[in-house]
Amino acid sequence: MTVTIKDIARIAGVSYSTVSKALNNSPLVKEVTKRKILKVAEEMGYEPNLAAKQLVRKKTDVIGLMWPTIERIVLATLVTNISKAFEATPYSMILSVDSPETAMDTFKKFQVDGMIVFGESNKISVTTDNIPFVIYGVSGKNETTSPIIDANHEASMQKAVKHLFELGHRHIAYIGHLDTEDALQSEKVEGYEKAMKHFGLNEYIQIINSNGLNWFDGYTAIDEVLGQEKLPTAIIGGSYDISGGILRALQEKGVRIPADISIVSYDNIPQMATMEVPMTCTGVPVDILAEEIVHTIIERIESDEEIESVKKLSPTLTERESSGPPPNKR
Amino acid sequence: MTVTIKDIARIAGVSYSTVSKALNNSPLVKEVTKRKILKVAEEMGYEPNLAAKQLVRKKTDVIGLMWPTIERIVLATLVTNISKAFEATPYSMILSVDSPETAMDTFKKFQVDGMIVFGESNKISVTTDNIPFVIYGVSGKNETTSPIIDANHEASMQKAVKHLFELGHRHIAYIGHLDTEDALQSEKVEGYEKAMKHFGLNEYIQIINSNGLNWFDGYTAIDEVLGQEKLPTAIIGGSYDISGGILRALQEKGVRIPADISIVSYDNIPQMATMEVPMTCTGVPVDILAEEIVHTIIERIESDEEIESVKKLSPTLTERESSGPPPNKR
DNA sequence: TTGTACGCGTTATCAC
DNA sequence: GTGATAACGCGTACAA
């Protein structure tokens, strides 16, 4: 038999409403009694019954995270960080890997207070009968009233190019996934181009299509780079995996990083620090991103006012060993 | 305002207890009234309140899945399949990517009826105060009373070797991750050796250490293979990723699959069918595995008797294009 | 400062 | 077959 507040009340010699108040840290109960009650509760191994609480409070303190494409690992780190970020809040998070429809059903059933959605917002907005939610993804052509959290990809690229430019690089190539529907990828390339132009490096713009976002795509793309007459002195990799492949391929060909070629990678995740060569990277640090997402959904739940609907987060450039001055400046 | 059974009762002109029965498809209510009530409920958009139900039933119909190492993608397909398998049951699944301790807290809070745990059972067993659970993982030296679901790795390798042997292969090499604490990996190697001996192929046993489980580990391991004088006519890859690397590396060297070398991979997942060369594979099909895990936890919840505590599932060999007769038998 | 009583939405046990 | 009604565990006016 599980222990309820009535049991506590009996043992502690008070009424169970007092117990309830004490447990909720109400100012309406004397410090001494509060402490006594808490102690008794502790001893009896009391665990509040969420269902009962929810029944009267009309609130679950639970937030659902919809993550339908679990098999693309890129977001796993973000999920982990979001999960961690919630630990500092009164909210719990549950994760659904089902289709948006099934996930919605589950979340409705649990009566979550809010939802976090990754990616496209298309179908969701229709069925989301007034459960507040935030979207993490590209802020392109969405016409939802819910807040969208997005990294500022253009600024990320700006920072990467700036960093390399100031080190003395001119010929800075970009390797990423082109020709895709994925708006995120296009934004990155465009950001790169803009930044190059901004620094007057138009003639050095070189974009290489990796034809994919995976490790191997970066690995093979290097052939194209090394085949050319004039090598770039720096390469910007379009994703964590791509950069990993780039790094590996270069090392195998005897290219020294960063002495011969510098690399800067998109995606600011801790794993960058533990690569073969610790990787300089640009992007919104994943813990900040997580923090922001969590913060936003909670705010959206707790305040009735609408919040600004698109939030572009500023990236950080994290400098590591993979980037340094170009050969001619050493 | 959400609609409750009382609202339905009022509209339908019956008492709310009758509504409850109708909604639960009780035989104690006439067909006509049942249908009428159901119709009204439908029209009003009634959604049962889980919290209230749970409060009286002492059961949530929710099962928690603990998956702490989300960033190792290997299990993603399994998770997806488990999730899908639950859709055919009255249970819902929630996923936690937190540490076992935090996950346990969450699950307790939700009062899940049962839990599925991936991997080590060490710490869990202590804190799991009588929540039924099953473990998916290696059945080595665990001394828990909870059922462990495990694939029969030895049998998997047996089938792989048998398949190749019957096609005419003799020199069958194994590429996998050795020298690791991971019991699963060792079981696979041992299974390979045993199988080779069983078919009298002792002299052909060749084990190559990929030093990892990832794509690139398979990719590089091929160098070692091709460096030797006598090439194997068949290779068994220790994991999906490893095999992908093997396949790629061989193709790049102009080795034809399966004309020159046959490949069989461990891990029986649908993705095997969509590789560059559709891959023959061995192992418990992931949907069967998922089905079994779901089935076991539910059984464990619903029956009080203890079930057999270790369940070794039989593997299947799925034949595809990556394996065929060796060159000398063509 | 503490205790009483009611309601949250549902199931289950009785009567009718 | 159907309808009252008592739980389930908790929060909260309201009374004391």
mmCIF file of C-alpha atoms in Angstrom, chain B residues 29-314:
data_model
loop_
_atom_site.group_PDB
_atom_site.id
_atom_site.type_symbol
_atom_site.label_atom_id
_atom_site.label_comp_id
_atom_site.label_asym_id
_atom_site.label_seq_id
_atom_site.Cartn_x
_atom_site.Cartn_y
_atom_site.Cartn_z
ATOM 1 C CA VAL B 29 -25.690 -2.092 -21.099
ATOM 2 C CA LYS B 30 -28.130 -2.526 -23.976
ATOM 3 C CA GLU B 31 -26.751 -2.305 -27.491
ATOM 4 C CA VAL B 32 -28.979 0.588 -28.466
ATOM 5 C CA THR B 33 -28.163 2.771 -25.511
ATOM 6 C CA LYS B 34 -24.521 1.922 -25.893
ATOM 7 C CA ARG B 35 -24.540 3.052 -29.475
ATOM 8 C CA LYS B 36 -26.388 6.207 -28.651
ATOM 9 C CA ILE B 37 -23.971 7.090 -25.896
ATOM 10 C CA LEU B 38 -20.983 6.391 -28.075
ATOM 11 C CA LYS B 39 -22.414 8.609 -30.726
ATOM 12 C CA VAL B 40 -23.002 11.470 -28.329
ATOM 13 C CA ALA B 41 -19.532 11.086 -26.916
ATOM 14 C CA GLU B 42 -18.094 11.178 -30.380
ATOM 15 C CA GLU B 43 -20.053 14.280 -31.289
ATOM 16 C CA MET B 44 -19.052 16.117 -28.172
ATOM 17 C CA GLY B 45 -15.434 15.279 -28.738
ATOM 18 C CA TYR B 46 -15.089 13.434 -25.490
ATOM 19 C CA GLU B 47 -11.581 12.471 -24.396
ATOM 20 C CA PRO B 48 -11.242 10.312 -21.306
ATOM 21 C CA ASN B 49 -9.282 11.793 -18.468
ATOM 22 C CA LEU B 50 -6.362 9.552 -17.784
ATOM 23 C CA ALA B 51 -5.638 11.018 -14.387
ATOM 24 C CA ALA B 52 -9.092 10.313 -13.086
ATOM 25 C CA LYS B 53 -9.070 6.840 -14.491
ATOM 26 C CA GLN B 54 -5.723 6.117 -13.024
ATOM 27 C CA LEU B 55 -6.756 7.421 -9.645
ATOM 28 C CA VAL B 56 -9.317 4.731 -9.260
ATOM 29 C CA ARG B 57 -7.807 1.965 -11.328
ATOM 30 C CA LYS B 58 -4.328 2.115 -9.821
ATOM 31 C CA LYS B 59 -2.968 1.429 -13.241
ATOM 32 C CA THR B 60 -1.713 3.707 -15.943
ATOM 33 C CA ASP B 61 -1.348 1.473 -18.956
ATOM 34 C CA VAL B 62 1.908 3.205 -19.509
ATOM 35 C CA ILE B 63 5.275 1.582 -19.876
ATOM 36 C CA GLY B 64 8.535 3.418 -19.554
ATOM 37 C CA LEU B 65 11.496 2.780 -21.771
ATOM 38 C CA MET B 66 14.853 3.702 -20.339
ATOM 39 C CA TRP B 67 17.384 4.595 -22.960
ATOM 40 C CA PRO B 68 20.269 6.442 -21.397
ATOM 41 C CA THR B 69 22.726 6.298 -24.270
ATOM 42 C CA ILE B 70 20.662 7.934 -26.916
ATOM 43 C CA GLU B 71 23.733 9.053 -28.748
ATOM 44 C CA ARG B 72 24.709 5.583 -29.764
ATOM 45 C CA ILE B 73 22.320 5.240 -32.616
ATOM 46 C CA VAL B 74 22.462 1.484 -32.909
ATOM 47 C CA LEU B 75 19.318 1.002 -30.911
ATOM 48 C CA ALA B 76 17.249 3.672 -32.589
ATOM 49 C CA THR B 77 15.627 1.257 -34.965
ATOM 50 C CA LEU B 78 14.725 -0.999 -32.097
ATOM 51 C CA VAL B 79 13.188 1.853 -30.178
ATOM 52 C CA THR B 80 11.146 2.843 -33.176
ATOM 53 C CA ASN B 81 9.940 -0.694 -33.568
ATOM 54 C CA ILE B 82 9.065 -1.061 -29.926
ATOM 55 C CA SER B 83 7.130 2.129 -30.109
ATOM 56 C CA LYS B 84 5.256 0.818 -33.096
ATOM 57 C CA ALA B 85 4.608 -2.506 -31.418
ATOM 58 C CA PHE B 86 2.923 -0.757 -28.534
ATOM 59 C CA GLU B 87 0.406 0.796 -30.860
ATOM 60 C CA ALA B 88 -1.276 -2.561 -31.190
ATOM 61 C CA THR B 89 -1.684 -2.810 -27.430
ATOM 62 C CA PRO B 90 -3.664 -0.876 -24.869
ATOM 63 C CA TYR B 91 -0.391 0.439 -23.498
ATOM 64 C CA SER B 92 1.430 3.623 -24.239
ATOM 65 C CA MET B 93 5.137 4.039 -24.065
ATOM 66 C CA ILE B 94 7.158 6.912 -22.779
ATOM 67 C CA LEU B 95 10.820 7.276 -23.369
ATOM 68 C CA SER B 96 13.385 8.684 -21.027
ATOM 69 C CA VAL B 97 16.866 9.573 -22.128
ATOM 70 C CA ASP B 98 18.018 10.565 -18.683
ATOM 71 C CA SER B 99 20.334 8.764 -16.367
ATOM 72 C CA PRO B 100 18.789 5.640 -14.854
ATOM 73 C CA GLU B 101 18.215 7.459 -11.594
ATOM 74 C CA THR B 102 16.388 10.411 -13.100
ATOM 75 C CA ALA B 103 14.484 8.153 -15.424
ATOM 76 C CA MET B 104 13.345 6.042 -12.499
ATOM 77 C CA ASP B 105 12.086 9.149 -10.764
ATOM 78 C CA THR B 106 10.138 10.201 -13.797
ATOM 79 C CA PHE B 107 8.674 6.768 -14.254
ATOM 80 C CA LYS B 108 7.715 6.515 -10.619
ATOM 81 C CA LYS B 109 6.085 9.876 -10.844
ATOM 82 C CA PHE B 110 4.061 8.725 -13.804
ATOM 83 C CA GLN B 111 3.430 5.475 -12.013
ATOM 84 C CA VAL B 112 4.222 3.407 -15.035
ATOM 85 C CA ASP B 113 2.998 -0.133 -14.955
ATOM 86 C CA GLY B 114 6.309 -1.457 -16.161
ATOM 87 C CA MET B 115 9.654 -0.612 -17.576
ATOM 88 C CA ILE B 116 11.939 -1.675 -20.356
ATOM 89 C CA VAL B 117 15.591 -1.257 -19.707
ATOM 90 C CA PHE B 118 18.378 -1.362 -22.230
ATOM 91 C CA GLY B 119 21.747 -2.690 -21.321
ATOM 92 C CA GLU B 120 23.189 -3.211 -17.903
ATOM 93 C CA SER B 121 20.870 -4.093 -15.126
ATOM 94 C CA ASN B 122 23.257 -3.348 -12.305
ATOM 95 C CA LYS B 123 22.040 -0.263 -10.585
ATOM 96 C CA ILE B 124 18.468 -0.532 -11.626
ATOM 97 C CA SER B 125 17.569 -3.678 -9.796
ATOM 98 C CA VAL B 126 18.208 -2.015 -6.474
ATOM 99 C CA THR B 127 15.930 0.937 -6.816
ATOM 100 C CA THR B 128 13.177 -0.572 -8.861
ATOM 101 C CA ASP B 129 10.818 -1.076 -5.984
ATOM 102 C CA ASN B 130 8.569 -3.714 -7.440
ATOM 103 C CA ILE B 131 7.864 -2.097 -10.732
ATOM 104 C CA PRO B 132 8.014 -4.971 -13.162
ATOM 105 C CA PHE B 133 10.589 -4.611 -15.856
ATOM 106 C CA VAL B 134 12.407 -6.451 -18.568
ATOM 107 C CA ILE B 135 15.932 -5.976 -19.670
ATOM 108 C CA TYR B 136 17.098 -6.057 -23.214
ATOM 109 C CA GLY B 137 20.729 -6.894 -23.368
ATOM 110 C CA VAL B 138 23.359 -9.428 -22.879
ATOM 111 C CA SER B 139 22.349 -12.194 -20.571
ATOM 112 C CA GLY B 140 25.813 -12.765 -19.185
ATOM 113 C CA LYS B 141 26.387 -12.593 -15.484
ATOM 114 C CA ASN B 142 23.220 -10.987 -14.274
ATOM 115 C CA GLU B 143 21.500 -12.153 -11.161
ATOM 116 C CA THR B 144 18.165 -10.466 -11.436
ATOM 117 C CA THR B 145 14.771 -12.066 -11.294
ATOM 118 C CA SER B 146 13.458 -9.932 -14.085
ATOM 119 C CA PRO B 147 13.329 -11.397 -17.519
ATOM 120 C CA ILE B 148 16.152 -10.669 -19.850
ATOM 121 C CA ILE B 149 15.531 -10.622 -23.539
ATOM 122 C CA ASP B 150 18.527 -11.441 -25.573
ATOM 123 C CA ALA B 151 19.313 -12.488 -29.090
ATOM 124 C CA ASN B 152 21.072 -15.747 -29.565
ATOM 125 C CA HIS B 153 24.291 -14.436 -30.984
ATOM 126 C CA GLU B 154 25.890 -17.806 -31.257
ATOM 127 C CA ALA B 155 23.024 -19.095 -33.346
ATOM 128 C CA SER B 156 23.200 -15.996 -35.501
ATOM 129 C CA MET B 157 26.772 -16.691 -36.398
ATOM 130 C CA GLN B 158 26.013 -20.323 -36.862
ATOM 131 C CA LYS B 159 23.449 -19.432 -39.473
ATOM 132 C CA ALA B 160 25.719 -17.003 -41.225
ATOM 133 C CA VAL B 161 28.531 -19.499 -41.523
ATOM 134 C CA LYS B 162 26.169 -22.268 -42.529
ATOM 135 C CA HIS B 163 24.696 -20.115 -45.276
ATOM 136 C CA LEU B 164 28.101 -19.308 -46.694
ATOM 137 C CA PHE B 165 29.373 -22.830 -46.265
ATOM 138 C CA GLU B 166 26.499 -24.235 -48.206
ATOM 139 C CA LEU B 167 27.102 -21.767 -50.978
ATOM 140 C CA GLY B 168 30.546 -23.241 -51.246
ATOM 141 C CA HIS B 169 32.648 -20.833 -49.216
ATOM 142 C CA ARG B 170 35.476 -22.058 -47.059
ATOM 143 C CA HIS B 171 37.630 -19.066 -46.287
ATOM 144 C CA ILE B 172 35.203 -16.948 -44.325
ATOM 145 C CA ALA B 173 36.624 -14.019 -42.380
ATOM 146 C CA TYR B 174 35.012 -12.110 -39.552
ATOM 147 C CA ILE B 175 35.427 -8.390 -39.042
ATOM 148 C CA GLY B 176 34.248 -7.032 -35.750
ATOM 149 C CA HIS B 177 35.059 -5.084 -32.661
ATOM 150 C CA LEU B 178 37.341 -7.060 -30.360
ATOM 151 C CA ASP B 179 39.186 -6.251 -27.171
ATOM 152 C CA THR B 180 36.186 -4.572 -25.645
ATOM 153 C CA GLU B 181 34.306 -4.875 -22.424
ATOM 154 C CA ASP B 182 31.149 -5.200 -24.428
ATOM 155 C CA ALA B 183 29.989 -8.758 -23.858
ATOM 156 C CA LEU B 184 27.839 -8.677 -26.947
ATOM 157 C CA GLN B 185 30.857 -8.268 -29.176
ATOM 158 C CA SER B 186 32.693 -11.153 -27.603
ATOM 159 C CA GLU B 187 29.690 -13.408 -27.952
ATOM 160 C CA LYS B 188 29.591 -12.723 -31.638
ATOM 161 C CA VAL B 189 33.244 -13.574 -32.176
ATOM 162 C CA GLU B 190 32.973 -16.711 -30.125
ATOM 163 C CA GLY B 191 29.906 -17.694 -32.066
ATOM 164 C CA TYR B 192 31.823 -17.257 -35.289
ATOM 165 C CA GLU B 193 34.697 -19.411 -34.117
ATOM 166 C CA LYS B 194 32.442 -22.130 -32.861
ATOM 167 C CA ALA B 195 30.528 -22.198 -36.095
ATOM 168 C CA MET B 196 33.651 -22.353 -38.197
ATOM 169 C CA LYS B 197 34.887 -25.292 -36.162
ATOM 170 C CA HIS B 198 31.543 -26.945 -36.425
ATOM 171 C CA PHE B 199 31.855 -26.952 -40.186
ATOM 172 C CA GLY B 200 35.427 -28.149 -40.049
ATOM 173 C CA LEU B 201 36.831 -24.845 -41.179
ATOM 174 C CA ASN B 202 39.349 -24.391 -38.375
ATOM 175 C CA GLU B 203 42.155 -23.595 -40.735
ATOM 176 C CA TYR B 204 40.157 -20.809 -42.330
ATOM 177 C CA ILE B 205 39.277 -18.925 -39.206
ATOM 178 C CA GLN B 206 40.305 -15.323 -39.583
ATOM 179 C CA ILE B 207 39.299 -12.626 -37.190
ATOM 180 C CA ILE B 208 39.988 -9.005 -37.933
ATOM 181 C CA ASN B 209 39.685 -6.319 -35.337
ATOM 182 C CA SER B 210 37.916 -3.233 -36.592
ATOM 183 C CA ASN B 211 38.691 -1.429 -33.355
ATOM 184 C CA GLY B 212 35.227 -0.002 -33.214
ATOM 185 C CA LEU B 213 31.664 -0.453 -34.271
ATOM 186 C CA ASN B 214 31.307 2.377 -36.690
ATOM 187 C CA TRP B 215 31.182 2.694 -40.399
ATOM 188 C CA PHE B 216 34.733 3.860 -40.701
ATOM 189 C CA ASP B 217 36.040 1.003 -38.627
ATOM 190 C CA GLY B 218 34.758 -1.416 -41.207
ATOM 191 C CA TYR B 219 36.029 0.755 -43.986
ATOM 192 C CA THR B 220 39.607 0.743 -42.764
ATOM 193 C CA ALA B 221 39.640 -2.874 -41.675
ATOM 194 C CA ILE B 222 39.429 -3.867 -45.330
ATOM 195 C CA ASP B 223 42.986 -2.752 -45.945
ATOM 196 C CA GLU B 224 44.203 -5.498 -43.689
ATOM 197 C CA VAL B 225 42.122 -8.031 -45.553
ATOM 198 C CA LEU B 226 43.220 -7.045 -49.004
ATOM 199 C CA GLY B 227 46.833 -6.886 -47.951
ATOM 200 C CA GLN B 228 47.073 -10.606 -47.486
ATOM 201 C CA GLU B 229 48.022 -13.193 -50.020
ATOM 202 C CA LYS B 230 44.976 -15.388 -49.982
ATOM 203 C CA LEU B 231 41.787 -13.426 -49.902
ATOM 204 C CA PRO B 232 38.723 -14.737 -48.174
ATOM 205 C CA THR B 233 35.790 -15.453 -50.432
ATOM 206 C CA ALA B 234 33.353 -14.271 -47.825
ATOM 207 C CA ILE B 235 33.289 -11.785 -44.972
ATOM 208 C CA ILE B 236 30.991 -11.561 -42.007
ATOM 209 C CA GLY B 237 30.578 -8.025 -40.745
ATOM 210 C CA GLY B 238 30.019 -7.561 -37.054
ATOM 211 C CA SER B 239 27.450 -4.792 -37.252
ATOM 212 C CA TYR B 240 25.352 -2.783 -39.646
ATOM 213 C CA ASP B 241 27.775 0.085 -39.682
ATOM 214 C CA ILE B 242 30.871 -2.039 -39.963
ATOM 215 C CA SER B 243 29.380 -3.896 -42.883
ATOM 216 C CA GLY B 244 28.525 -0.653 -44.586
ATOM 217 C CA GLY B 245 32.149 0.386 -44.381
ATOM 218 C CA ILE B 246 33.317 -2.995 -45.602
ATOM 219 C CA LEU B 247 30.996 -2.876 -48.547
ATOM 220 C CA ARG B 248 32.057 0.584 -49.507
ATOM 221 C CA ALA B 249 35.747 -0.085 -49.201
ATOM 222 C CA LEU B 250 35.523 -3.220 -51.310
ATOM 223 C CA GLN B 251 33.566 -1.475 -54.006
ATOM 224 C CA GLU B 252 36.125 1.259 -54.168
ATOM 225 C CA LYS B 253 38.877 -1.277 -54.677
ATOM 226 C CA GLY B 254 36.943 -2.776 -57.555
ATOM 227 C CA VAL B 255 35.977 -5.911 -55.699
ATOM 228 C CA ARG B 256 32.642 -7.146 -56.946
ATOM 229 C CA ILE B 257 29.984 -8.129 -54.425
ATOM 230 C CA PRO B 258 29.124 -10.971 -54.383
ATOM 231 C CA ALA B 259 30.980 -12.191 -57.468
ATOM 232 C CA ASP B 260 34.401 -11.809 -55.872
ATOM 233 C CA ILE B 261 33.567 -11.654 -52.205
ATOM 234 C CA SER B 262 30.314 -12.339 -50.401
ATOM 235 C CA ILE B 263 29.286 -10.325 -47.387
ATOM 236 C CA VAL B 264 26.923 -11.272 -44.607
ATOM 237 C CA SER B 265 26.209 -8.780 -41.887
ATOM 238 C CA TYR B 266 25.170 -9.090 -38.317
ATOM 239 C CA ASP B 267 22.049 -7.116 -37.317
ATOM 240 C CA ASN B 268 18.779 -7.903 -38.968
ATOM 241 C CA ILE B 269 17.232 -4.540 -39.680
ATOM 242 C CA PRO B 270 15.265 -3.320 -42.671
ATOM 243 C CA GLN B 271 17.977 -0.837 -43.616
ATOM 244 C CA MET B 272 20.025 -3.796 -44.816
ATOM 245 C CA ALA B 273 17.797 -3.989 -47.852
ATOM 246 C CA THR B 274 18.582 -0.487 -48.997
ATOM 247 C CA MET B 275 22.338 -0.570 -48.868
ATOM 248 C CA GLU B 276 24.453 -0.077 -51.985
ATOM 249 C CA VAL B 277 24.241 -3.797 -52.428
ATOM 250 C CA PRO B 278 21.260 -5.269 -50.610
ATOM 251 C CA MET B 279 22.829 -7.059 -47.704
ATOM 252 C CA THR B 280 22.353 -10.609 -46.575
ATOM 253 C CA CYS B 281 22.127 -10.465 -42.828
ATOM 254 C CA THR B 282 21.704 -12.560 -39.743
ATOM 255 C CA GLY B 283 20.206 -11.863 -36.394
ATOM 256 C CA VAL B 284 16.834 -11.516 -34.783
ATOM 257 C CA PRO B 285 14.712 -9.310 -37.018
ATOM 258 C CA VAL B 286 14.240 -6.086 -35.180
ATOM 259 C CA ASP B 287 10.472 -6.148 -35.468
ATOM 260 C CA ILE B 288 10.358 -9.592 -33.916
ATOM 261 C CA LEU B 289 12.670 -8.435 -31.191
ATOM 262 C CA ALA B 290 10.472 -5.439 -30.501
ATOM 263 C CA GLU B 291 7.386 -7.601 -30.520
ATOM 264 C CA GLU B 292 8.948 -9.967 -28.037
ATOM 265 C CA ILE B 293 10.073 -7.223 -25.705
ATOM 266 C CA VAL B 294 6.654 -5.623 -25.707
ATOM 267 C CA HIS B 295 4.942 -8.923 -25.280
ATOM 268 C CA THR B 296 7.170 -9.925 -22.406
ATOM 269 C CA ILE B 297 6.760 -6.770 -20.380
ATOM 270 C CA ILE B 298 3.005 -6.870 -20.795
ATOM 271 C CA GLU B 299 2.847 -10.480 -19.770
ATOM 272 C CA ARG B 300 5.002 -9.718 -16.802
ATOM 273 C CA ILE B 301 2.632 -6.964 -15.776
ATOM 274 C CA GLU B 302 -0.556 -8.849 -16.272
ATOM 275 C CA SER B 303 0.324 -12.197 -14.806
ATOM 276 C CA ASP B 304 1.623 -12.528 -11.311
ATOM 277 C CA GLU B 305 3.664 -15.613 -11.940
ATOM 278 C CA GLU B 306 7.298 -15.109 -12.619
ATOM 279 C CA ILE B 307 8.209 -15.837 -16.190
ATOM 280 C CA GLU B 308 11.303 -17.596 -17.374
ATOM 281 C CA SER B 309 14.024 -15.189 -16.688
ATOM 282 C CA VAL B 310 16.207 -15.427 -19.749
ATOM 283 C CA LYS B 311 14.727 -15.566 -23.178
ATOM 284 C CA LYS B 312 17.115 -16.154 -26.025
ATOM 285 C CA LEU B 313 15.520 -15.329 -29.325
ATOM 286 C CA SER B 314 16.268 -17.288 -32.438
#
